[in-house]
Amino acid sequence: MAEIRPNSDIAQVFVGRRREMAELTSALNDALSGQGRLVMLAGEPGIGKTRTAQELGVLAEQRGAQNLWGRCH
Ligand SMILES: Nc1ncnc2c1ncn2[C@@H]1O[C@H](COP(=O)(O)OP(=O)(O)O)[C@@H](O)[C@H]1O
Ligand SMILES: [Mg+2]
């Protein structure tokens, strides 16, 4: 039986979350046009909040925005 290993390429793939990304992209558009927005991603641990925020961060940086992160315990 073949050994199953995590594939690093697959681990990079971001799946689904179309509705969330549409809302976040809309908020990014508003922010870039001077209308700042505050968005909260809520959900149980492991549901994908951080990853979704990271995807938005990539989009924001691609469009020249400054992407700042804070963390807490
Ligand atoms: N849409 C997604 N596509 C692919 N992997 C995802 C997606 N959302 C989350 N993951 C993966 O699931 C794991 C948990 O997601 P994470 O964003 O850390 O959850 P949370 O911040 O809500 O606790 C991470 O390894 C993350 O990369
Ligand atoms: Mg998280």
Tab-separated table of C-alpha atoms and ligand atoms in Angstrom:
chain	number	residue	atom	x	y	z
A	1	MET	CA	0.000	0.000	0.000
A	2	ALA	CA	1.412	3.402	-0.978
A	3	GLU	CA	2.390	5.770	1.764
A	4	ILE	CA	0.164	8.821	1.892
A	5	ARG	CA	2.035	12.060	2.479
A	6	PRO	CA	0.822	15.625	2.653
A	7	ASN	CA	1.474	17.312	-0.682
A	8	SER	CA	2.896	20.787	-0.168
A	9	ASP	CA	1.381	21.993	-3.458
A	10	ILE	CA	-2.077	20.837	-2.444
A	11	ALA	CA	-1.588	22.427	0.963
A	12	GLN	CA	-1.249	25.799	-0.808
A	13	VAL	CA	-4.570	25.519	-2.626
A	14	PHE	CA	-7.350	27.712	-1.296
A	15	VAL	CA	-10.749	26.157	-1.941
A	16	GLY	CA	-14.275	27.542	-1.850
A	17	ARG	CA	-15.149	30.559	0.278
A	18	ARG	CA	-16.462	32.373	-2.780
A	19	ARG	CA	-19.149	34.256	-0.903
A	20	GLU	CA	-16.763	35.298	1.859
A	21	MET	CA	-14.080	36.362	-0.607
A	22	ALA	CA	-16.649	38.359	-2.593
A	23	GLU	CA	-17.619	40.243	0.555
A	24	LEU	CA	-14.011	40.765	1.583
A	25	THR	CA	-12.993	41.906	-1.893
A	26	SER	CA	-15.866	44.367	-1.824
A	27	ALA	CA	-14.596	45.695	1.499
A	28	LEU	CA	-11.086	45.935	0.034
A	29	ASN	CA	-12.427	47.894	-2.933
A	30	ASP	CA	-14.163	50.289	-0.561
A	31	ALA	CA	-11.025	50.708	1.521
A	32	LEU	CA	-8.890	51.391	-1.546
A	33	SER	CA	-11.343	54.066	-2.630
A	34	GLY	CA	-11.165	55.773	0.763
A	35	GLN	CA	-14.139	54.167	2.510
A	36	GLY	CA	-12.524	52.174	5.315
A	37	ARG	CA	-14.362	49.095	6.558
A	38	LEU	CA	-14.121	46.836	9.572
A	39	VAL	CA	-14.876	43.149	8.943
A	40	MET	CA	-14.962	40.358	11.529
A	41	LEU	CA	-14.452	36.742	10.555
A	42	ALA	CA	-16.125	34.543	13.150
A	43	GLY	CA	-16.291	30.783	13.398
A	44	GLU	CA	-15.119	27.731	15.263
A	45	PRO	CA	-11.395	26.883	15.500
A	46	GLY	CA	-10.022	25.424	12.280
A	47	ILE	CA	-12.888	26.636	10.106
A	48	GLY	CA	-10.524	28.810	8.041
A	49	LYS	CA	-10.643	32.355	9.450
A	50	THR	CA	-6.878	32.931	9.397
A	51	ARG	CA	-6.455	31.354	5.985
A	52	THR	CA	-9.263	33.446	4.528
A	53	ALA	CA	-7.721	36.591	5.991
A	54	GLN	CA	-4.355	35.584	4.511
A	55	GLU	CA	-5.914	35.226	1.072
A	56	LEU	CA	-7.384	38.703	1.398
A	57	GLY	CA	-3.975	39.971	2.508
A	58	VAL	CA	-2.384	38.627	-0.666
A	59	LEU	CA	-5.023	40.332	-2.805
A	60	ALA	CA	-4.589	43.567	-0.869
A	61	GLU	CA	-0.799	43.537	-1.264
A	62	GLN	CA	-1.126	42.815	-4.981
A	63	ARG	CA	-3.138	46.017	-5.203
A	64	GLY	CA	-0.577	48.058	-3.313
A	65	ALA	CA	-2.231	48.071	0.104
A	66	GLN	CA	-0.283	47.845	3.335
A	67	ASN	CA	-1.078	44.565	5.108
A	68	LEU	CA	-0.614	44.613	8.888
A	69	TRP	CA	-1.188	41.666	11.245
A	70	GLY	CA	-1.671	41.562	14.983
A	71	ARG	CA	-1.913	38.521	17.235
A	72	CYS	CA	-3.014	37.790	20.747
A	73	HIS	CA	-3.051	34.756	23.026
B	1	LIG	N1	-10.517	27.546	2.075
B	1	LIG	C1	-9.479	26.754	2.417
B	1	LIG	N2	-8.808	26.050	1.479
B	1	LIG	C2	-7.793	25.257	1.833
B	1	LIG	N3	-7.317	25.107	3.085
B	1	LIG	C3	-7.931	25.798	4.057
B	1	LIG	C4	-9.035	26.659	3.783
B	1	LIG	N4	-9.447	27.209	4.944
B	1	LIG	C5	-8.631	26.724	5.881
B	1	LIG	N5	-7.725	25.877	5.369
B	1	LIG	C6	-6.683	25.175	6.125
B	1	LIG	O1	-7.279	24.614	7.293
B	1	LIG	C7	-6.437	24.798	8.416
B	1	LIG	C8	-7.165	25.576	9.491
B	1	LIG	O2	-7.497	26.874	8.963
B	1	LIG	P1	-7.271	28.203	9.820
B	1	LIG	O3	-7.415	29.356	8.858
B	1	LIG	O4	-6.013	28.157	10.597
B	1	LIG	O5	-8.521	28.160	10.793
B	1	LIG	P2	-8.957	29.201	11.941
B	1	LIG	O6	-8.122	30.443	11.800
B	1	LIG	O7	-10.417	29.457	11.691
B	1	LIG	O8	-8.741	28.476	13.234
B	1	LIG	C9	-5.168	25.473	7.901
B	1	LIG	O9	-4.194	24.481	7.594
B	1	LIG	C10	-5.639	26.156	6.646
B	1	LIG	O10	-4.582	26.348	5.717
B	2	MG	MG	-6.819	31.386	13.196
